[in-house]
Structures are given as structure tokens and as C-alpha cells.
Amino acid sequence: MTGTSAINSSAEQTGSASALCTWTEIGPDESWRLQVELPATAIPAEAAPGDEQEIFVDLNGVTDRRNVPGGIMTRRPARDEGGDSADGADATRYSIELPVPRGYRGALRFLPVPRGLQVADRPTWLDVLERGFVPAGDHDLLTITDMRRKQVLELAAPDARPLIWTGGDRPATDSRSGAGEGRTDVDEQVITLGSAPRRIWTHRPQRGPASAPVLVVFDGERFIRGGLLAAIDELVSPPSAVIAIDHAPVGDDGLDEDAAVGQRADDLVMNSRFCDDVLALVRQMAPEVSARTIVAGASYGGLAAAYFSLRHPEAFRGICLSPSFWESDDQGRRIWDLAPSSTDDGPDGRAGAPESRTVETRPATAADPTFSVDHGILETVIADSVAEATEEFAARGIDFVPRPFVGGHEYLWWRELMLIRLAEVLAE
């Protein structure tokens, strides 16, 4: 073991105050030791824990609701120079020490939780997440808005590789305003895809060749607000067009945010109607493009990206980020059960009834399903399902090599990897 060294993730502060996060290196092959010190004065008044509450450090993939005590911070008074406890609420601090994998990048925020909570069921956890907060004051960590439109801190281990994502990150303060607000080259409209009308945003990069593939992005609003279009505009050879799809239905009274979660699941969990409608949209908007459309998404969106490639391999290729390969469709089929084969009797010879499926090799003239897969080493359910899918797809003649990243089910990685994988495909 080598000697330890400490690296602060936030600016050095004067007096007895310490950095919000301090990394200690124990050895070159061992996890980092992360010390988190939260002054009580940095907790927003509306989030201050009561007598029956504790503060949980929500560090994506490192702490989780299945082991709440593992993320609980210790409340302690500060010490004066003589070693005695200092008086006053201003002196109170919360602290915790956590082992974090080398190369880690992920979201950090703080959650008031009921005192003594061991394992949080889903309703309890969702309620807790609504009350999460980031510290006030100067902590020198970037604050971003995540997929749930919540503010989080971007935390990276000292040895995490540099980001290439260059876009901004505007808060979604008003769900009624367009994600492309402020840009004159983004068109917003409401169209029906699948079972519901919803918003889509289209953008045609100025330097995008007319023959270049189209990019379709699920959860499009969040990625656009995170700066996806600005990042795409910086690519050497951008796509010919970007179509970003929202999943909140639009009704007579406007956007139905309450129905967005259910609609997103309906859209993205192996929905043939939604898939075919998106294909028709692409052909309508870019009839001159012969290259396969690149379809990209994360979580359920990653599952849909694989499904699109399986259902229409001649039309789509997928970028699958943390894909939910554990999910089943309404007939109990897993994603690999929908792999096309030479005997399929579904539309265009794809995704027919499960009993028609074999592992025979497809004819050489047919397009092969093509998709990439990235997943976090700390999102165990996803990682396990990807390992299972890798073997199942290989048995059906479809090979891919999943690429792990050091993180959890993480937007900070998804937006980075979406851009990297897009650039790789466009460079082929």
C-alpha cells in the first residue's frame, strides 16, 4: 500500500471550514476514500432535517435505498482550536466517508430521510427524492438538472477521464416552454406517435451533409436542455437532422406531465406501433436519406433503441445506454426473443409471434440488427441483464460487446456517451 494523499473536490475555504468533498488515495489499485462534509448552514431552510430525520448522501451507484444506513451522515458539532465543541447551530456539520471506485463519475445530492429507515420501499423513496437538495453557497461543484428535472451536483473522482460534452445545461423551469427555446434553428411541433400526441423537436445542423443519417433521440427534451444540439453542432460531420421525441402526452388542456411516466413506458417497452410510427416520421421528414437512422436512448430508451434495430434492421441502428434488458413485453417476451430470423412471419419478416422464432441465420441479403450497448458497473440489475442478453443474442447470431463505464444509472454518463457513440457511427 502506498502513502495516502488527499485531494479536495471543492475550493479550499478559509478558517476551520473544510471542502464539501475530499478524495483520499489509498493505493493505485484500490478505491478512493471520499469524505463528504456538509455544514448545516449550507442546507436550504426548507430541507433542514427535523428531530425525526437524518441526512442521506445520494451518490449514484455508491449509496442506495436498499441500504439506507450505509448512506446516513453523522451529525456532529465543529471543534474549536482547543478541541472543545463549538456552540451554535452554525457550527453543526454532517459528515460521511465512502469508498468510491477509481474513475467514478456520478450525481450527488442530499436527502432528508426518516430516522432509523433501513430499506426504503418505492413510494417512500419517491417521496424522499422530491425533497432532495444541493447545498447552498460555494462548493465548487457543477450543478446540473438531471432526467427528473432535479438539481444535482456533478462529482468526478480525480482520475475520471475528462468530458467531451461541451453543451450547456439549462434548468427546465417551465415544462410548458419548448426545449429549443432561444434557438431559431429548432422546430417544435405536436404529432401523434404510438397511442398519443406529443411534442417533438427537429434540428438540421448547418454542416450536416444531406446524405448523412438522421438521429432520433428518446427523452429528447432532457437531452436538448442538457446541450445535445450545441454538442452535435460541434461534430466534424453532424447528422443530417435530429428528431428529439418527448413522452408526455399533449391533450386538450396542454401537456399532461402526470401521464408522462406511463406513456414513456408504453412508448419504449417494445412497442411495435410506436416503432413503426417513428419510422414513418423519419421517412416523411428525410425522404432523400438512404442511410440507416441512428436511434439513441437511455434506460427504457436504450431498450427501445435495440428493439427498433431488431424490428427494422434495414432502417435503424441503435445506441443503447443502460438498456432495460430485464424488461418483458405484454406477452412476457424478453428483447432477445424478438431477434429476427429467416423464418419470422411478422411485418417485413421481423418480430413475429414467438413460436415462429428460430436461431437460423438470416439471409445474407438482409440487414443485420446493429446496436451498441453501454452500462454502468454500479447498476447491478442492468449489468446483469446486459450479460444475460449478450449470451442470448449470441445464440441467435447477433454479437455485440457491451462497454462498461464507472458509474450507476447515470444521466451524466448517458449524455456523454450518446455523443461519443454518435460520432463513432457517423465516422464509419
CSV table of C-alpha atoms in Angstrom, one decimal:
chain,number,residue,atom,x,y,z
A,1,MET,CA,0.0,0.0,0.0
A,2,THR,CA,1.3,3.4,-0.9
A,3,GLY,CA,1.0,6.5,1.3
A,4,THR,CA,-2.3,8.3,1.3
A,5,SER,CA,-2.9,11.7,-0.3
A,6,ALA,CA,-5.9,14.0,-0.1
A,7,ILE,CA,-7.4,15.9,-3.0
A,8,ASN,CA,-10.3,18.4,-2.5
A,9,SER,CA,-13.2,18.5,-4.9
A,10,SER,CA,-14.2,21.9,-3.9
A,11,ALA,CA,-12.2,25.1,-3.4
A,12,GLU,CA,-10.2,25.5,-0.2
A,13,GLN,CA,-12.0,27.6,2.3
A,14,THR,CA,-10.7,29.8,5.0
A,15,GLY,CA,-10.7,29.3,8.7
A,16,SER,CA,-11.8,25.9,10.0
A,17,ALA,CA,-14.2,25.2,7.2
A,18,SER,CA,-13.3,22.2,5.0
A,19,ALA,CA,-14.1,21.2,1.4
A,20,LEU,CA,-17.5,19.7,0.7
A,21,CYS,CA,-15.8,16.7,-0.8
A,22,THR,CA,-12.2,15.4,-0.2
A,23,TRP,CA,-10.7,12.4,-2.1
A,24,THR,CA,-8.0,10.3,-0.4
A,25,GLU,CA,-5.9,8.0,-2.5
A,26,ILE,CA,-5.1,4.8,-0.5
A,27,GLY,CA,-3.3,2.9,-3.3
A,28,PRO,CA,-3.2,2.8,-7.1
A,29,ASP,CA,-5.4,-0.3,-7.4
A,30,GLU,CA,-7.8,0.5,-4.6
A,31,SER,CA,-11.0,2.5,-4.3
A,32,TRP,CA,-10.8,6.2,-3.4
A,33,ARG,CA,-11.9,7.2,0.0
A,34,LEU,CA,-14.4,10.1,-0.3
A,35,GLN,CA,-15.0,12.3,2.7
A,36,VAL,CA,-18.2,14.5,2.4
A,37,GLU,CA,-18.5,17.4,4.9
A,38,LEU,CA,-21.8,19.3,4.8
A,39,PRO,CA,-22.1,22.4,7.0
A,40,ALA,CA,-25.6,22.8,8.5
A,41,THR,CA,-25.6,26.4,7.2
A,42,ALA,CA,-25.4,25.1,3.6
A,43,ILE,CA,-28.7,23.2,4.0
A,44,PRO,CA,-31.7,25.1,2.5
A,45,ALA,CA,-34.2,26.1,5.2
A,46,GLU,CA,-37.0,24.1,3.6
A,47,ALA,CA,-34.8,20.9,3.6
A,48,ALA,CA,-33.4,21.2,7.1
A,49,PRO,CA,-33.8,17.9,8.9
A,50,GLY,CA,-36.2,17.7,11.9
A,51,ASP,CA,-35.7,15.7,15.0
A,52,GLU,CA,-37.1,12.6,13.4
A,53,GLN,CA,-35.0,12.9,10.2
A,54,GLU,CA,-31.4,12.2,9.1
A,55,ILE,CA,-29.5,13.2,6.0
A,56,PHE,CA,-28.7,10.5,3.4
A,57,VAL,CA,-26.0,11.1,0.8
A,58,ASP,CA,-27.5,10.1,-2.5
A,59,LEU,CA,-24.3,9.3,-4.6
A,60,ASN,CA,-25.5,7.4,-7.7
A,61,GLY,CA,-24.5,3.8,-7.7
A,62,VAL,CA,-22.5,4.1,-4.4
A,63,THR,CA,-25.4,4.5,-1.9
A,64,ASP,CA,-28.9,3.3,-2.5
A,65,ARG,CA,-32.3,2.8,-0.9
A,66,ARG,CA,-31.7,-0.9,-0.2
A,67,ASN,CA,-29.1,0.0,2.4
A,68,VAL,CA,-30.2,3.4,3.8
A,69,PRO,CA,-27.9,3.2,6.9
A,70,GLY,CA,-24.9,2.9,4.5
A,71,GLY,CA,-25.5,6.5,3.3
A,72,ILE,CA,-26.5,8.2,6.5
A,73,MET,CA,-24.3,11.2,7.5
A,74,THR,CA,-23.1,11.6,11.1
A,75,ARG,CA,-24.2,14.9,12.8
A,76,ARG,CA,-21.6,16.4,14.9
A,77,PRO,CA,-20.6,19.9,16.3
A,78,ALA,CA,-17.5,21.5,15.0
A,79,ARG,CA,-14.5,21.7,17.3
A,80,ASP,CA,-12.7,24.8,18.3
A,81,GLU,CA,-8.9,25.1,18.3
A,82,GLY,CA,-8.8,23.7,21.9
A,83,GLY,CA,-10.7,20.6,20.8
A,84,ASP,CA,-13.9,21.5,22.6
A,85,SER,CA,-17.3,21.6,21.0
A,86,ALA,CA,-18.2,24.9,19.5
A,87,ASP,CA,-21.6,26.3,20.4
A,88,GLY,CA,-24.4,27.3,18.0
A,89,ALA,CA,-26.2,25.9,15.0
A,90,ASP,CA,-23.6,27.5,12.7
A,91,ALA,CA,-21.0,25.0,14.0
A,92,THR,CA,-23.0,21.9,13.2
A,93,ARG,CA,-21.7,19.7,10.4
A,94,TYR,CA,-22.8,16.4,8.8
A,95,SER,CA,-20.1,14.0,7.6
A,96,ILE,CA,-19.7,10.6,6.0
A,97,GLU,CA,-16.8,8.6,4.5
A,98,LEU,CA,-17.5,6.4,1.4
A,99,PRO,CA,-15.4,4.0,-0.7
A,100,VAL,CA,-15.8,5.1,-4.4
A,101,PRO,CA,-14.4,3.2,-7.4
A,102,ARG,CA,-11.5,4.6,-9.4
A,103,GLY,CA,-12.6,6.6,-12.4
A,104,TYR,CA,-16.0,7.2,-11.0
A,105,ARG,CA,-18.4,9.9,-12.2
A,106,GLY,CA,-21.9,10.5,-10.9
A,107,ALA,CA,-24.6,12.7,-9.4
A,108,LEU,CA,-24.5,13.8,-5.8
A,109,ARG,CA,-27.2,15.3,-3.7
A,110,PHE,CA,-28.6,15.1,-0.2
A,111,LEU,CA,-31.9,13.6,1.0
A,112,PRO,CA,-33.7,14.1,4.4
A,113,VAL,CA,-35.0,10.6,5.3
A,114,PRO,CA,-37.0,9.3,8.3
A,115,ARG,CA,-34.7,8.4,11.2
A,116,GLY,CA,-34.0,4.7,11.5
A,117,LEU,CA,-35.1,3.8,8.0
A,118,GLN,CA,-33.3,0.7,6.8
A,119,VAL,CA,-34.7,-0.1,3.4
A,120,ALA,CA,-37.0,2.4,1.5
A,121,ASP,CA,-39.9,1.0,-0.5
A,122,ARG,CA,-40.6,2.7,-3.8
A,123,PRO,CA,-43.3,5.2,-2.5
A,124,THR,CA,-41.1,6.2,0.4
A,125,TRP,CA,-38.1,6.7,-1.8
A,126,LEU,CA,-40.0,8.7,-4.4
A,127,ASP,CA,-41.3,11.0,-1.6
A,128,VAL,CA,-37.7,11.4,-0.3
A,129,LEU,CA,-36.4,12.2,-3.8
A,130,GLU,CA,-38.8,15.0,-4.1
A,131,ARG,CA,-37.3,16.7,-1.1
A,132,GLY,CA,-33.6,16.2,-2.2
A,133,PHE,CA,-31.4,19.3,-2.2
A,134,VAL,CA,-27.9,20.5,-3.2
A,135,PRO,CA,-26.0,22.7,-0.7
A,136,ALA,CA,-26.2,26.4,-0.9
A,137,GLY,CA,-23.0,28.5,-1.1
A,138,ASP,CA,-19.7,28.0,-2.9
A,139,HIS,CA,-19.0,24.3,-3.1
A,140,ASP,CA,-17.1,24.5,-6.5
A,141,LEU,CA,-19.1,21.5,-8.0
A,142,LEU,CA,-21.1,21.9,-11.1
A,143,THR,CA,-24.9,21.9,-10.6
A,144,ILE,CA,-26.9,20.3,-13.3
A,145,THR,CA,-30.5,19.3,-13.9
A,146,ASP,CA,-31.0,15.6,-14.2
A,147,MET,CA,-33.5,13.4,-16.1
A,148,ARG,CA,-36.1,14.0,-13.4
A,149,ARG,CA,-35.6,17.8,-13.6
A,150,LYS,CA,-33.9,17.8,-10.2
A,151,GLN,CA,-30.8,19.7,-9.4
A,152,VAL,CA,-27.7,17.5,-8.6
A,153,LEU,CA,-24.0,18.0,-8.3
A,154,GLU,CA,-21.6,16.5,-10.8
A,155,LEU,CA,-19.0,14.6,-8.9
A,156,ALA,CA,-15.9,13.0,-10.5
A,157,ALA,CA,-13.0,11.1,-9.0
A,158,PRO,CA,-9.6,12.7,-9.6
A,159,ASP,CA,-8.8,10.0,-12.1
A,160,ALA,CA,-12.1,10.2,-14.0
A,161,ARG,CA,-11.4,10.8,-17.7
A,162,PRO,CA,-12.2,14.3,-19.0
A,163,LEU,CA,-15.6,15.0,-20.5
A,164,ILE,CA,-16.1,15.9,-24.1
A,165,TRP,CA,-19.6,17.1,-23.6
A,166,THR,CA,-19.5,20.8,-24.4
A,167,GLY,CA,-23.1,21.8,-24.3
A,168,GLY,CA,-24.8,23.9,-21.6
A,169,ASP,CA,-27.3,22.7,-19.0
A,170,ARG,CA,-30.4,25.0,-18.7
A,171,PRO,CA,-32.8,24.2,-15.9
A,172,ALA,CA,-36.3,23.2,-17.0
A,173,THR,CA,-38.1,25.9,-15.0
A,174,ASP,CA,-41.3,25.7,-17.1
A,175,SER,CA,-42.5,22.5,-18.6
A,176,ARG,CA,-44.7,24.4,-21.0
A,177,SER,CA,-41.8,26.2,-22.6
A,178,GLY,CA,-40.0,24.5,-25.5
A,179,ALA,CA,-36.8,22.7,-25.0
A,180,GLY,CA,-35.4,24.6,-28.0
A,181,GLU,CA,-36.3,28.0,-26.6
A,182,GLY,CA,-33.7,30.6,-27.5
A,183,ARG,CA,-32.7,28.8,-30.7
A,184,THR,CA,-34.1,29.8,-34.1
A,185,ASP,CA,-32.9,26.5,-35.8
A,186,VAL,CA,-35.2,24.2,-33.7
A,187,ASP,CA,-38.7,23.5,-34.8
A,188,GLU,CA,-41.2,22.3,-32.2
A,189,GLN,CA,-44.5,20.6,-33.1
A,190,VAL,CA,-47.1,18.2,-31.7
A,191,ILE,CA,-47.6,15.0,-33.6
A,192,THR,CA,-49.1,11.6,-32.8
A,193,LEU,CA,-46.8,8.7,-32.4
A,194,GLY,CA,-48.0,5.4,-31.0
A,195,SER,CA,-51.0,6.0,-28.8
A,196,ALA,CA,-50.7,9.7,-28.0
A,197,PRO,CA,-49.9,13.1,-29.4
A,198,ARG,CA,-46.7,14.5,-28.0
A,199,ARG,CA,-44.0,17.2,-28.7
A,200,ILE,CA,-41.1,16.6,-31.0
A,201,TRP,CA,-38.2,19.0,-31.8
A,202,THR,CA,-36.3,18.9,-35.1
A,203,HIS,CA,-33.0,20.4,-35.9
A,204,ARG,CA,-30.9,20.3,-39.1
A,205,PRO,CA,-27.2,21.1,-38.3
A,206,GLN,CA,-25.8,23.6,-40.8
A,207,ARG,CA,-22.8,21.4,-41.6
A,208,GLY,CA,-24.8,18.1,-41.7
A,209,PRO,CA,-24.5,16.5,-45.1
A,210,ALA,CA,-27.8,15.9,-46.8
A,211,SER,CA,-26.9,12.2,-47.2
A,212,ALA,CA,-25.9,11.8,-43.5
A,213,PRO,CA,-28.1,9.6,-41.2
A,214,VAL,CA,-30.9,11.1,-39.2
A,215,LEU,CA,-30.6,10.9,-35.4
A,216,VAL,CA,-33.7,10.1,-33.3
A,217,VAL,CA,-33.4,10.7,-29.5
A,218,PHE,CA,-35.8,9.5,-26.9
A,219,ASP,CA,-36.4,11.6,-23.8
A,220,GLY,CA,-35.5,14.4,-26.2
A,221,GLU,CA,-36.4,17.4,-24.1
A,222,ARG,CA,-34.0,16.4,-21.3
A,223,PHE,CA,-31.1,15.8,-23.7
A,224,ILE,CA,-31.8,19.0,-25.6
A,225,ARG,CA,-31.9,21.1,-22.4
A,226,GLY,CA,-28.6,19.5,-21.4
A,227,GLY,CA,-27.0,20.9,-24.5
A,228,LEU,CA,-27.2,18.0,-27.0
A,229,LEU,CA,-27.8,20.2,-30.1
A,230,ALA,CA,-24.9,22.5,-29.3
A,231,ALA,CA,-22.7,19.5,-28.9
A,232,ILE,CA,-23.8,17.9,-32.1
A,233,ASP,CA,-23.2,21.2,-34.0
A,234,GLU,CA,-19.5,20.9,-32.9
A,235,LEU,CA,-19.1,17.5,-34.5
A,236,VAL,CA,-16.8,17.3,-37.6
A,237,SER,CA,-19.6,15.6,-39.5
A,238,PRO,CA,-23.0,16.0,-37.9
A,239,PRO,CA,-26.2,14.0,-38.7
A,240,SER,CA,-28.4,15.5,-41.4
A,241,ALA,CA,-31.2,16.0,-38.9
A,242,VAL,CA,-32.0,15.5,-35.2
A,243,ILE,CA,-35.5,14.4,-34.1
A,244,ALA,CA,-36.0,14.6,-30.4
A,245,ILE,CA,-39.1,12.9,-29.0
A,246,ASP,CA,-40.9,13.8,-25.8
A,247,HIS,CA,-43.1,11.2,-24.0
A,248,ALA,CA,-45.6,13.5,-22.1
A,249,PRO,CA,-49.0,13.3,-23.9
A,250,VAL,CA,-50.5,16.6,-25.1
A,251,GLY,CA,-54.2,16.9,-24.5
A,252,ASP,CA,-56.9,19.5,-24.9
A,253,ASP,CA,-55.6,21.2,-21.7
A,254,GLY,CA,-52.0,21.1,-22.8
A,255,LEU,CA,-49.1,18.9,-21.6
A,256,ASP,CA,-50.1,16.1,-19.3
A,257,GLU,CA,-47.0,15.7,-17.1
A,258,ASP,CA,-48.7,13.3,-14.7
A,259,ALA,CA,-49.2,10.8,-17.6
A,260,ALA,CA,-45.6,11.1,-18.8
A,261,VAL,CA,-44.1,8.1,-16.8
A,262,GLY,CA,-46.8,5.7,-18.0
A,263,GLN,CA,-46.7,7.0,-21.6
A,264,ARG,CA,-42.9,6.7,-21.7
A,265,ALA,CA,-43.1,3.0,-20.6
A,266,ASP,CA,-45.8,2.4,-23.2
A,267,ASP,CA,-43.7,4.0,-25.9
A,268,LEU,CA,-40.4,2.4,-25.2
A,269,VAL,CA,-41.0,-1.1,-23.9
A,270,MET,CA,-41.0,-3.0,-27.3
A,271,ASN,CA,-44.0,-1.1,-28.8
A,272,SER,CA,-44.3,-2.1,-32.5
A,273,ARG,CA,-46.8,0.7,-33.3
A,274,PHE,CA,-44.6,3.4,-31.8
A,275,CYS,CA,-41.6,2.0,-33.6
A,276,ASP,CA,-43.4,1.9,-37.0
A,277,ASP,CA,-44.8,5.4,-36.5
A,278,VAL,CA,-41.3,6.8,-35.8
A,279,LEU,CA,-40.0,5.1,-39.0
A,280,ALA,CA,-42.8,6.7,-41.0
A,281,LEU,CA,-42.0,10.1,-39.4
A,282,VAL,CA,-38.3,9.8,-40.4
A,283,ARG,CA,-39.2,8.8,-44.0
A,284,GLN,CA,-41.6,11.7,-44.2
A,285,MET,CA,-39.0,14.2,-42.9
A,286,ALA,CA,-35.9,12.9,-44.6
A,287,PRO,CA,-37.1,11.1,-47.8
A,288,GLU,CA,-33.8,11.7,-49.5
A,289,VAL,CA,-31.6,9.9,-46.8
A,290,SER,CA,-30.8,6.3,-47.6
A,291,ALA,CA,-28.5,5.7,-44.6
A,292,ARG,CA,-30.0,3.9,-41.6
A,293,THR,CA,-31.4,6.2,-38.9
A,294,ILE,CA,-29.5,6.3,-35.7
A,295,VAL,CA,-31.8,5.9,-32.7
A,296,ALA,CA,-30.5,6.6,-29.2
A,297,GLY,CA,-31.8,6.4,-25.7
A,298,ALA,CA,-31.1,5.5,-22.1
A,299,SER,CA,-32.7,3.1,-19.7
A,300,TYR,CA,-36.1,2.3,-21.3
A,301,GLY,CA,-34.9,4.4,-24.2
A,302,GLY,CA,-31.9,2.0,-24.6
A,303,LEU,CA,-34.2,-0.9,-24.7
A,304,ALA,CA,-36.3,0.8,-27.4
A,305,ALA,CA,-33.1,1.6,-29.4
A,306,ALA,CA,-32.3,-2.2,-29.5
A,307,TYR,CA,-35.9,-3.1,-30.4
A,308,PHE,CA,-36.0,-0.6,-33.3
A,309,SER,CA,-32.9,-2.2,-34.7
A,310,LEU,CA,-34.4,-5.7,-34.3
A,311,ARG,CA,-37.7,-4.8,-35.8
A,312,HIS,CA,-36.4,-2.8,-38.7
A,313,PRO,CA,-32.7,-3.6,-39.1
A,314,GLU,CA,-32.7,-2.2,-42.6
A,315,ALA,CA,-33.9,1.2,-41.3
A,316,PHE,CA,-32.4,1.6,-37.8
A,317,ARG,CA,-29.2,1.1,-35.8
A,318,GLY,CA,-29.2,1.7,-32.1
A,319,ILE,CA,-27.2,3.4,-29.4
A,320,CYS,CA,-28.3,1.7,-26.2
A,321,LEU,CA,-27.3,3.4,-22.9
A,322,SER,CA,-28.0,1.4,-19.7
A,323,PRO,CA,-30.7,-0.5,-21.6
A,324,SER,CA,-33.5,-2.1,-19.5
A,325,PHE,CA,-33.0,-5.6,-20.9
A,326,TRP,CA,-34.6,-7.0,-17.8
A,327,GLU,CA,-38.0,-5.8,-19.0
A,328,SER,CA,-40.6,-8.0,-20.8
A,329,ASP,CA,-43.3,-7.1,-23.3
A,330,ASP,CA,-47.0,-7.6,-22.8
A,331,GLN,CA,-46.6,-11.2,-23.9
A,332,GLY,CA,-43.8,-12.0,-21.5
A,333,ARG,CA,-41.1,-11.9,-24.2
A,334,ARG,CA,-37.6,-10.6,-23.5
A,335,ILE,CA,-35.8,-8.4,-26.0
A,336,TRP,CA,-33.7,-11.3,-27.5
A,337,ASP,CA,-36.9,-13.3,-28.1
A,338,LEU,CA,-37.7,-10.6,-30.8
A,339,ALA,CA,-34.5,-11.2,-32.7
A,340,PRO,CA,-35.3,-11.5,-36.4
A,341,SER,CA,-34.6,-14.8,-38.2
A,342,SER,CA,-35.1,-16.2,-41.7
A,343,THR,CA,-38.5,-17.8,-40.7
A,344,ASP,CA,-40.1,-14.8,-39.0
A,345,ASP,CA,-43.6,-14.1,-40.1
A,346,GLY,CA,-44.1,-10.7,-38.7
A,347,PRO,CA,-44.2,-7.4,-40.7
A,348,ASP,CA,-41.3,-7.3,-43.1
A,349,GLY,CA,-40.1,-10.7,-41.7
A,350,ARG,CA,-39.4,-9.2,-38.3
A,351,ALA,CA,-40.8,-9.6,-34.7
A,352,GLY,CA,-43.4,-12.1,-35.5
A,353,ALA,CA,-45.1,-14.5,-33.0
A,354,PRO,CA,-42.8,-16.1,-30.5
A,355,GLU,CA,-43.4,-19.6,-31.7
A,356,SER,CA,-42.2,-18.7,-35.2
A,357,ARG,CA,-38.8,-17.7,-33.9
A,358,THR,CA,-35.7,-19.8,-34.6
A,359,VAL,CA,-32.0,-19.3,-34.3
A,360,GLU,CA,-31.4,-19.8,-38.0
A,361,THR,CA,-29.0,-17.4,-39.7
A,362,ARG,CA,-30.7,-14.6,-41.7
A,363,PRO,CA,-30.2,-14.4,-45.4
A,364,ALA,CA,-27.0,-12.6,-46.5
A,365,THR,CA,-29.1,-10.0,-48.4
A,366,ALA,CA,-31.0,-8.9,-45.2
A,367,ALA,CA,-29.7,-6.2,-43.0
A,368,ASP,CA,-28.2,-7.3,-39.7
A,369,PRO,CA,-29.5,-5.7,-36.4
A,370,THR,CA,-26.9,-3.3,-35.3
A,371,PHE,CA,-26.7,-1.7,-31.9
A,372,SER,CA,-24.1,-0.7,-29.3
A,373,VAL,CA,-24.5,-1.2,-25.6
A,374,ASP,CA,-23.0,0.8,-22.7
A,375,HIS,CA,-23.8,0.2,-19.0
A,376,GLY,CA,-22.6,1.2,-15.6
A,377,ILE,CA,-20.7,-1.2,-13.4
A,378,LEU,CA,-22.6,0.0,-10.4
A,379,GLU,CA,-26.1,-0.5,-11.8
A,380,THR,CA,-26.3,-4.2,-11.0
A,381,VAL,CA,-29.7,-5.1,-12.4
A,382,ILE,CA,-28.9,-3.5,-15.7
A,383,ALA,CA,-25.4,-5.0,-15.8
A,384,ASP,CA,-26.8,-8.5,-15.0
A,385,SER,CA,-29.4,-8.2,-17.7
A,386,VAL,CA,-26.9,-7.0,-20.3
A,387,ALA,CA,-24.7,-10.0,-19.5
A,388,GLU,CA,-27.7,-12.3,-20.0
A,389,ALA,CA,-28.7,-10.5,-23.2
A,390,THR,CA,-25.2,-10.8,-24.6
A,391,GLU,CA,-25.3,-14.6,-24.4
A,392,GLU,CA,-28.9,-14.8,-25.6
A,393,PHE,CA,-28.3,-12.6,-28.6
A,394,ALA,CA,-25.1,-14.5,-29.5
A,395,ALA,CA,-27.1,-17.7,-29.6
A,396,ARG,CA,-29.3,-16.0,-32.2
A,397,GLY,CA,-26.4,-14.9,-34.3
A,398,ILE,CA,-26.2,-11.3,-33.1
A,399,ASP,CA,-22.9,-10.4,-31.4
A,400,PHE,CA,-22.1,-7.2,-29.6
A,401,VAL,CA,-19.5,-6.3,-26.9
A,402,PRO,CA,-21.0,-4.3,-24.1
A,403,ARG,CA,-18.8,-1.4,-22.8
A,404,PRO,CA,-19.0,-0.7,-19.1
A,405,PHE,CA,-18.5,2.7,-17.5
A,406,VAL,CA,-17.6,3.5,-13.9
A,407,GLY,CA,-21.0,4.8,-12.6
A,408,GLY,CA,-24.6,4.0,-11.9
A,409,HIS,CA,-27.8,4.5,-13.8
A,410,GLU,CA,-26.5,7.9,-14.7
A,411,TYR,CA,-27.5,10.8,-16.9
A,412,LEU,CA,-24.0,12.3,-16.6
A,413,TRP,CA,-22.6,9.3,-18.4
A,414,TRP,CA,-25.6,8.9,-20.9
A,415,ARG,CA,-25.3,12.4,-22.4
A,416,GLU,CA,-21.5,12.0,-22.7
A,417,LEU,CA,-21.7,8.5,-24.3
A,418,MET,CA,-24.5,9.4,-26.6
A,419,LEU,CA,-22.3,12.0,-28.2
A,420,ILE,CA,-19.3,9.6,-28.3
A,421,ARG,CA,-21.2,6.8,-29.9
A,422,LEU,CA,-22.9,9.1,-32.3
A,423,ALA,CA,-19.5,10.4,-33.5
A,424,GLU,CA,-18.2,6.9,-33.9
A,425,VAL,CA,-21.2,5.9,-36.1
A,426,LEU,CA,-21.0,9.0,-38.2
A,427,ALA,CA,-17.3,8.4,-38.8
A,428,GLU,CA,-17.8,5.0,-40.3
